[in-house]
XYZ file of C-alpha atoms in Angstrom:
532
model
C 3.164 -33.153 -20.558
C 4.333 -34.577 -17.225
C 0.713 -35.371 -16.410
C 1.807 -38.747 -15.118
C 3.538 -37.027 -12.236
C 0.244 -35.594 -10.968
C -2.616 -37.448 -9.335
C -6.179 -36.681 -10.402
C -7.994 -35.845 -7.194
C -10.346 -33.354 -8.815
C -13.715 -34.536 -10.162
C -14.736 -31.299 -11.845
C -15.208 -30.743 -15.562
C -12.542 -32.912 -17.198
C -13.913 -32.163 -20.678
C -11.991 -29.999 -23.096
C -13.228 -28.064 -26.091
C -14.661 -25.013 -24.347
C -15.369 -26.773 -21.047
C -13.439 -26.130 -17.856
C -10.413 -28.349 -17.341
C -9.754 -30.041 -14.016
C -7.100 -28.643 -11.704
C -4.813 -31.543 -12.657
C -5.251 -30.946 -16.382
C -4.716 -27.202 -16.115
C -1.669 -27.698 -13.912
C -0.163 -30.249 -16.295
C -0.024 -27.521 -18.958
C 1.758 -25.134 -16.584
C 4.518 -27.280 -15.069
C 7.716 -28.507 -16.658
C 10.391 -27.089 -18.919
C 8.175 -27.210 -22.027
C 5.215 -25.253 -20.569
C 3.978 -22.654 -23.058
C 4.120 -19.155 -21.491
C 1.590 -17.879 -24.037
C -1.001 -20.534 -23.168
C -0.236 -20.158 -19.448
C -2.593 -17.201 -19.113
C -5.555 -19.286 -20.264
C -4.808 -22.151 -17.895
C -4.170 -19.821 -14.962
C -7.519 -18.180 -15.609
C -9.136 -21.633 -15.588
C -7.615 -22.279 -12.163
C -8.603 -18.857 -10.840
C -12.218 -19.529 -11.805
C -12.198 -23.005 -10.249
C -14.296 -24.408 -7.369
C -13.798 -23.241 -3.756
C -11.252 -25.935 -2.875
C -9.051 -25.289 -5.919
C -6.300 -23.808 -3.733
C -6.147 -26.839 -1.433
C -6.047 -29.200 -4.411
C -3.380 -27.095 -6.140
C -1.214 -27.289 -3.021
C -1.487 -31.097 -2.915
C -0.733 -31.388 -6.635
C 2.327 -29.148 -6.353
C 3.616 -31.347 -3.524
C 3.109 -34.427 -5.746
C 4.931 -32.874 -8.692
C 8.357 -34.213 -7.645
C 11.212 -32.853 -9.789
C 8.895 -31.009 -12.201
C 8.897 -27.939 -9.949
C 12.640 -27.467 -10.377
C 12.249 -27.597 -14.179
C 9.310 -25.188 -14.333
C 9.257 -21.531 -15.363
C 9.743 -19.455 -12.144
C 7.291 -16.784 -13.350
C 4.580 -19.353 -14.089
C 5.185 -20.982 -10.701
C 4.777 -17.592 -9.050
C 1.457 -17.083 -10.831
C 0.282 -20.547 -9.729
C 1.169 -19.710 -6.123
C -0.794 -16.455 -6.372
C -3.883 -18.283 -7.673
C -3.495 -20.939 -4.976
C -3.139 -18.358 -2.207
C -6.083 -16.263 -3.434
C -8.308 -19.342 -3.516
C -7.326 -20.458 -0.007
C -7.648 -16.921 1.375
C -11.183 -16.679 0.009
C -12.076 -20.058 1.510
C -10.693 -18.914 4.878
C -12.949 -15.855 4.734
C -15.985 -18.057 4.061
C -15.096 -21.061 6.247
C -12.059 -20.210 8.395
C -11.764 -23.216 10.680
C -12.730 -25.821 8.077
C -10.233 -24.439 5.561
C -7.346 -24.183 8.025
C -7.962 -27.784 9.096
C -7.431 -28.869 5.477
C -3.976 -27.273 5.339
C -1.031 -29.609 5.979
C 2.206 -27.995 7.148
C 4.289 -30.877 5.754
C 2.776 -30.368 2.302
C 3.392 -26.606 2.418
C 6.968 -27.079 3.597
C 7.618 -29.670 0.894
C 6.539 -27.277 -1.837
C 8.378 -24.284 -0.341
C 11.667 -26.166 -0.071
C 11.575 -27.522 -3.632
C 10.678 -24.342 -5.465
C 13.498 -22.927 -7.613
C 15.220 -19.923 -6.063
C 13.913 -17.599 -8.787
C 10.253 -18.525 -8.239
C 8.206 -15.501 -7.227
C 5.542 -15.430 -4.481
C 7.175 -18.175 -2.394
C 6.376 -16.041 0.654
C 2.676 -16.838 0.133
C 3.352 -20.424 1.222
C 5.019 -19.136 4.390
C 2.011 -16.895 4.993
C -0.197 -20.014 5.027
C 2.020 -21.587 7.714
C 1.558 -18.489 9.849
C -2.193 -18.519 9.234
C -2.363 -22.096 10.581
C -0.822 -20.906 13.893
C -0.178 -24.429 15.186
C 3.046 -25.396 16.969
C 3.987 -27.670 14.067
C 3.302 -25.091 11.357
C 5.237 -22.382 13.233
C 8.234 -24.666 13.706
C 8.134 -25.408 9.986
C 7.929 -21.676 9.301
C 11.011 -20.977 11.450
C 12.963 -23.710 9.658
C 12.161 -22.246 6.237
C 12.885 -18.680 7.359
C 16.334 -19.774 8.545
C 17.077 -21.784 5.389
C 15.546 -19.496 2.747
C 14.435 -16.134 4.159
C 12.261 -13.866 1.974
C 14.339 -11.341 0.064
C 11.794 -8.529 0.296
C 11.002 -6.916 3.661
C 7.411 -6.191 2.615
C 6.888 -9.884 1.848
C 8.398 -10.775 5.223
C 5.897 -8.453 6.877
C 3.024 -10.208 5.114
C 4.324 -13.608 6.219
C 4.264 -12.657 9.907
C 1.124 -10.514 9.828
C -1.246 -13.302 11.068
C 0.823 -13.530 14.266
C 0.314 -9.802 14.865
C -3.419 -10.094 14.289
C -4.142 -13.083 16.568
C -3.132 -14.070 20.087
C -4.089 -17.749 19.931
C -0.716 -19.141 18.859
C 2.101 -20.744 20.916
C 4.873 -18.154 21.240
C 7.410 -20.778 22.323
C 7.031 -22.556 18.965
C 8.344 -19.483 17.159
C 10.557 -17.637 19.653
C 13.437 -17.548 20.350
C 14.523 -19.771 17.419
C 13.285 -17.253 14.842
C 15.736 -14.639 16.162
C 18.476 -16.544 14.346
C 17.158 -14.636 11.306
C 18.035 -11.203 12.746
C 21.132 -10.880 10.522
C 18.841 -10.901 7.459
C 17.781 -7.260 6.820
C 14.612 -8.370 5.023
C 13.403 -10.254 8.115
C 14.855 -8.336 11.040
C 12.332 -5.470 11.044
C 9.276 -7.751 10.927
C 10.639 -10.093 13.601
C 11.394 -7.175 15.897
C 7.997 -5.602 15.232
C 6.397 -8.872 16.344
C 8.603 -9.108 19.445
C 7.884 -5.445 20.253
C 4.149 -6.045 19.877
C 4.212 -9.086 22.180
C 6.148 -7.084 24.785
C 3.887 -4.039 24.583
C 0.709 -6.142 24.741
C 1.914 -7.927 27.884
C 1.901 -11.412 26.384
C 5.515 -12.003 27.468
C 7.613 -11.076 30.503
C 10.496 -9.006 29.215
C 11.504 -8.429 25.613
C 12.021 -11.619 23.620
C 15.182 -10.207 21.993
C 16.744 -8.922 25.230
C 19.428 -11.640 25.118
C 20.382 -10.347 21.658
C 20.897 -6.723 22.752
C 24.511 -6.632 21.580
C 23.364 -7.751 18.118
C 20.572 -5.156 18.123
C 22.977 -2.346 19.032
C 25.346 -3.461 16.291
C 22.508 -3.579 13.743
C 21.325 -0.109 14.797
C 24.789 1.315 14.320
C 25.142 -0.390 10.939
C 21.803 0.800 9.576
C 22.422 4.342 10.870
C 25.770 4.324 9.058
C 24.116 3.108 5.856
C 21.471 5.817 6.054
C 24.143 8.426 6.764
C 26.066 7.367 3.658
C 22.821 7.513 1.661
C 22.193 11.082 2.815
C 25.639 12.028 1.522
C 25.340 10.031 -1.712
C 22.042 8.318 -2.656
C 23.901 6.077 -5.109
C 25.281 4.069 -2.180
C 21.971 2.181 -2.179
C 21.964 1.556 -5.933
C 21.659 3.269 -9.291
C 18.073 2.340 -10.138
C 15.370 4.546 -8.568
C 13.141 1.591 -7.709
C 16.049 -0.304 -6.159
C 17.097 2.725 -4.105
C 13.548 3.263 -2.812
C 13.245 -0.411 -1.871
C 16.551 -0.446 0.021
C 15.849 2.881 1.684
C 12.423 1.702 2.861
C 13.957 -1.507 4.214
C 16.676 0.415 6.062
C 14.214 2.912 7.552
C 11.848 0.122 8.655
C 14.736 -1.694 10.347
C 15.971 1.477 12.062
C 12.475 2.227 13.405
C 12.005 -1.340 14.682
C 15.444 -1.349 16.327
C 14.804 1.979 18.093
C 11.520 0.618 19.443
C 13.137 -2.661 20.537
C 16.066 -1.134 22.434
C 13.709 1.360 24.089
C 11.519 -1.497 25.328
C 14.564 -3.440 26.541
C 15.651 -0.288 28.370
C 19.425 -0.742 28.611
C 21.672 2.347 28.583
C 24.215 0.538 26.368
C 21.983 1.507 23.414
C 22.280 5.276 23.964
C 25.396 5.671 21.810
C 23.834 4.056 18.739
C 20.573 5.941 19.301
C 22.517 9.221 19.321
C 24.010 8.180 15.990
C 20.496 7.571 14.613
C 19.028 10.799 15.987
C 21.671 12.726 14.061
C 20.280 11.531 10.705
C 18.164 13.852 8.568
C 15.375 11.309 8.042
C 12.474 12.622 10.156
C 10.958 9.242 10.998
C 14.260 7.794 12.168
C 15.073 10.994 14.085
C 11.748 10.877 15.859
C 11.948 7.184 16.781
C 15.523 7.541 17.997
C 14.660 10.644 20.040
C 11.648 8.864 21.520
C 13.809 5.887 22.471
C 16.425 8.147 24.060
C 13.712 9.954 26.015
C 12.348 6.624 27.268
C 15.844 5.769 28.485
C 15.902 9.040 30.459
C 18.274 10.863 28.125
C 17.737 14.632 28.316
C 18.951 15.241 24.750
C 16.268 12.871 23.472
C 13.593 14.858 25.322
C 14.855 18.154 23.895
C 14.998 16.758 20.379
C 11.403 15.485 20.608
C 10.200 18.944 21.632
C 12.047 20.433 18.646
C 10.597 17.810 16.286
C 7.063 18.758 17.334
C 7.658 21.946 15.362
C 8.465 19.969 12.187
C 5.239 19.048 10.331
C 6.632 15.723 9.047
C 7.556 14.567 12.580
C 4.962 16.480 14.603
C 2.356 13.767 15.188
C 4.847 11.155 16.400
C 6.762 13.633 18.533
C 3.586 14.748 20.306
C 2.466 11.131 20.795
C 5.814 10.245 22.420
C 5.745 13.337 24.642
C 2.206 12.526 25.805
C 3.142 8.887 26.433
C 6.136 9.913 28.542
C 4.100 12.362 30.602
C 5.544 15.722 29.569
C 3.270 16.608 26.670
C 2.547 19.968 28.308
C 6.027 21.064 27.217
C 4.912 20.950 23.584
C 3.835 24.357 22.271
C 0.032 24.400 22.048
C 0.201 25.882 18.551
C 1.543 22.521 17.356
C -1.679 20.857 18.507
C -4.100 23.151 16.632
C -6.343 21.823 13.871
C -4.290 23.746 11.314
C -0.996 22.322 12.608
C -2.456 18.816 12.654
C -3.670 19.168 9.059
C -0.199 20.317 7.978
C 1.363 17.387 9.829
C -0.988 14.802 8.330
C -0.248 15.933 4.783
C 3.512 16.240 5.372
C 3.620 12.739 6.876
C 1.601 11.321 3.960
C 3.916 12.940 1.410
C 6.939 11.507 3.223
C 5.808 7.906 2.673
C 7.930 5.863 0.218
C 5.016 5.329 -2.193
C 4.438 9.104 -2.381
C 7.238 11.692 -2.590
C 9.444 9.784 -0.144
C 10.827 12.933 1.541
C 9.208 15.707 3.617
C 8.010 18.824 1.783
C 10.169 21.929 2.018
C 7.176 23.953 3.176
C 3.532 23.360 4.129
C 0.903 26.001 4.739
C -2.634 25.563 6.021
C -5.208 27.281 3.766
C -8.654 26.751 5.292
C -11.175 24.321 6.749
C -14.816 23.737 5.881
C -17.304 21.514 7.661
C -19.142 19.667 4.908
C -21.347 16.734 4.159
C -18.869 14.543 2.303
C -19.004 11.387 0.168
C -18.861 8.149 2.211
C -19.746 9.954 5.470
C -23.150 10.130 7.125
C -22.375 13.234 9.179
C -20.538 16.486 8.359
C -16.739 16.290 8.536
C -13.990 18.904 8.684
C -12.164 19.075 5.356
C -8.797 20.857 5.386
C -6.830 22.243 2.441
C -3.047 22.509 2.778
C -0.532 23.948 0.319
C 2.824 22.163 0.070
C 6.046 22.898 -1.751
C 9.222 21.088 -2.729
C 12.182 23.311 -3.574
C 14.663 21.433 -5.750
C 17.344 23.914 -6.688
C 16.005 26.077 -9.489
C 12.830 23.982 -9.698
C 9.815 24.210 -7.417
C 6.985 21.688 -7.239
C 3.878 22.709 -5.329
C 0.224 21.804 -5.076
C -2.733 21.773 -2.689
C -3.668 18.639 -0.778
C -6.607 17.565 1.368
C -6.774 16.109 4.866
C -9.729 15.286 7.106
C -11.954 12.651 5.496
C -8.751 11.235 3.981
C -5.269 12.452 3.110
C -4.553 12.864 -0.584
C -3.049 15.122 -3.222
C -4.173 15.236 -6.834
C -1.530 14.882 -9.549
C -2.990 17.774 -11.540
C -2.090 21.338 -10.591
C -4.769 22.903 -8.368
C -2.846 26.045 -7.437
C -4.863 28.433 -9.624
C -8.235 26.742 -9.160
C -10.965 28.456 -7.096
C -11.160 27.042 -3.584
C -14.748 25.850 -4.134
C -13.548 23.765 -7.066
C -10.626 22.341 -5.075
C -13.100 20.987 -2.529
C -15.267 19.742 -5.396
C -12.509 17.824 -7.200
C -11.497 16.068 -3.981
C -15.128 15.240 -3.184
C -15.528 13.783 -6.675
C -12.323 11.785 -6.289
C -13.517 10.259 -3.004
C -17.022 9.394 -4.226
C -17.434 5.641 -4.657
C -20.606 3.891 -5.770
C -21.397 1.016 -8.153
C -23.404 3.463 -10.286
C -20.547 5.979 -10.577
C -18.067 4.996 -13.284
C -16.605 6.037 -16.635
C -16.325 4.458 -20.090
C -13.377 5.392 -22.313
C -14.230 6.798 -25.741
C -12.720 3.795 -27.535
C -14.902 1.394 -25.506
C -18.316 3.008 -26.043
C -21.209 0.934 -27.356
C -23.634 2.266 -29.964
C -26.062 3.781 -27.464
C -23.229 5.479 -25.585
C -21.840 6.839 -28.872
C -25.200 8.462 -29.543
C -25.176 10.095 -26.099
C -21.676 11.455 -26.685
C -22.696 12.751 -30.127
C -25.485 14.777 -28.516
C -23.053 16.221 -25.975
C -20.585 17.018 -28.744
C -23.223 18.893 -30.746
C -24.130 20.844 -27.614
C -20.515 21.941 -27.203
C -20.358 23.036 -30.829
C -23.392 25.247 -30.238
C -21.568 26.760 -27.256
C -18.637 27.706 -29.488
C -16.115 24.953 -28.760
C -13.982 23.721 -31.673
C -11.778 20.690 -32.494
C -13.911 18.585 -30.140
C -12.607 15.067 -29.363
C -14.415 12.679 -27.001
C -12.411 11.311 -24.052
C -14.875 9.434 -21.875
C -18.495 9.083 -20.858
C -19.136 9.501 -17.146
C -22.127 7.872 -15.452
C -23.125 9.447 -12.170
C -26.061 7.578 -10.621
C -28.913 8.375 -13.062
C -27.054 11.170 -14.846
C -24.567 11.156 -17.723
C -21.818 13.585 -18.649
C -19.379 13.628 -21.540
C -15.738 14.624 -21.186
C -14.038 16.075 -24.262
C -10.895 17.836 -25.367
C -11.375 20.922 -27.488
C -10.613 24.592 -27.989
C -12.401 27.756 -27.053
C -11.217 31.097 -28.396
C -7.951 29.428 -29.418
C -7.231 27.931 -25.984
C -6.967 24.153 -25.596
C -9.062 22.851 -22.721
C -10.674 19.818 -21.130
C -14.480 20.055 -21.092
C -17.229 18.178 -19.289
C -20.931 18.675 -19.997
C -24.246 17.019 -19.218
C -26.164 19.291 -21.590
C -27.222 21.616 -18.784
C -23.963 22.433 -17.043
C -20.631 22.773 -18.833
C -17.231 23.083 -17.158
C -13.954 23.742 -18.933
C -10.406 23.990 -17.663
C -7.461 25.190 -19.804
C -4.762 22.609 -20.564
C -2.462 24.542 -22.918
C 0.818 25.664 -21.356
C 0.253 23.709 -18.130
C 2.766 21.174 -16.848
C 0.109 19.197 -14.958
C -3.277 19.936 -16.532
C -6.485 18.184 -15.520
C -6.998 14.789 -17.141
C -10.371 13.567 -18.378
C -10.850 11.669 -15.099
C -9.975 14.796 -13.099
C -12.597 16.787 -15.044
C -15.254 14.188 -14.216
C -14.211 14.300 -10.538
C -14.732 18.068 -10.625
C -18.134 17.692 -12.280
C -19.551 15.118 -9.861
C -17.933 16.820 -6.855
C -19.659 20.098 -7.679
C -23.001 18.344 -7.938
C -22.607 16.429 -4.676
C -21.423 19.377 -2.608
C -24.232 21.567 -3.962
C -26.837 18.883 -3.291
C -25.765 17.964 0.238
C -24.515 21.343 1.490
C -27.098 23.776 0.108
């Protein structure tokens, strides 16, 4: 199965029949047009469980595979690259310098250039070139970025992330040649973020993209136009929700990076395009454009920043820009209060693409308590904030938490007592190896017996139609979570035999799940124990 194309450089476990296969043997079953996708999972698992240098060996074997790569299943190739990258990343954590010295930029480039276009995870090879941080590896990286840029802006960000995290790499090996990739939307934001970082950190004299200002202004105008069309008709970015979110995130990231870049370059020729961007409804873009205008001395930008400080979704950035520019005292002090900050933190979190994606219609601070909290050694301020989305005749609202972290539960907390809202968030945030759950269909015999005892206890308490959901283990305590009925009302129930909690589920659009009920149970116990 094309094994003749690979060279056996791996001395480990060549035996079959239940023994681990060598990297070469496992790889020979994965490459080529006749590779079995069903058996691929087994062989990939063999590679993932291989010795520490499996990733390095995999890389060499892929480079030696000649034309087999082009004939191979793109999905299987992507999985191989993921295993290879994970192995090398782990080795770098354990032995950074020794592992990086084993990487060969010519080998990585050879594999990257011969992968079929449809192969997933190709960006992981480019990430390794950036991790190497040598002049040769960075020149190879630029060449690949120009020839075959990543199609996803998040992947492009991962590729360049090592250059943001370290300052021991030769800038001249990467800039200015990499700026030839600015026309690619997937790369432009990450390249500009890197150039902005190098300028802000003082590693370069003047902005590295200053000679491309005309291109930057054109890009800013284009992305502002695209976002404006999206605000009028979201279908301009696609018909599939996931596709629209991806393109919107890419456009917003590019707009933000462009605003930052032209502000750092500091040329008034950018004011027109920034005014176009500040007129958009997207709060993040508005705020970045207003901040850039203010940095360029534009009075309208300053006024808009002051206005944005009153908008919870833009408040934190607007205040930060005003403070940076030296006129933070013009911001109303009420926008700096703990309550206003809590509202802003939740609104900003909800606005992120992986959450609601748009700012809430309304946010309202509820209260703050200073509590001993899971994962913290000292008391912290925990804030509760109500938020609402008005969507025509429909309204979606809930209560979120800020302080120790920012989060909103999926279940509806609106009618829950405030003490229990704190408790369910405390239970959600609690992490410990001895805190976990076992689903009812995965219980062993001993765990079944424990759940039977809990079930009998609930029957004695008057619950009916009891069905086990999961067993929760909380340090040295156990609690069973069940579905059942009490007085004709369907509910979710959790009990440890001493304390029993139930929450109605009938007639609720977003009732508590079994996991939510266990969060509530353990949160109550922790807050009582540590805040008595």
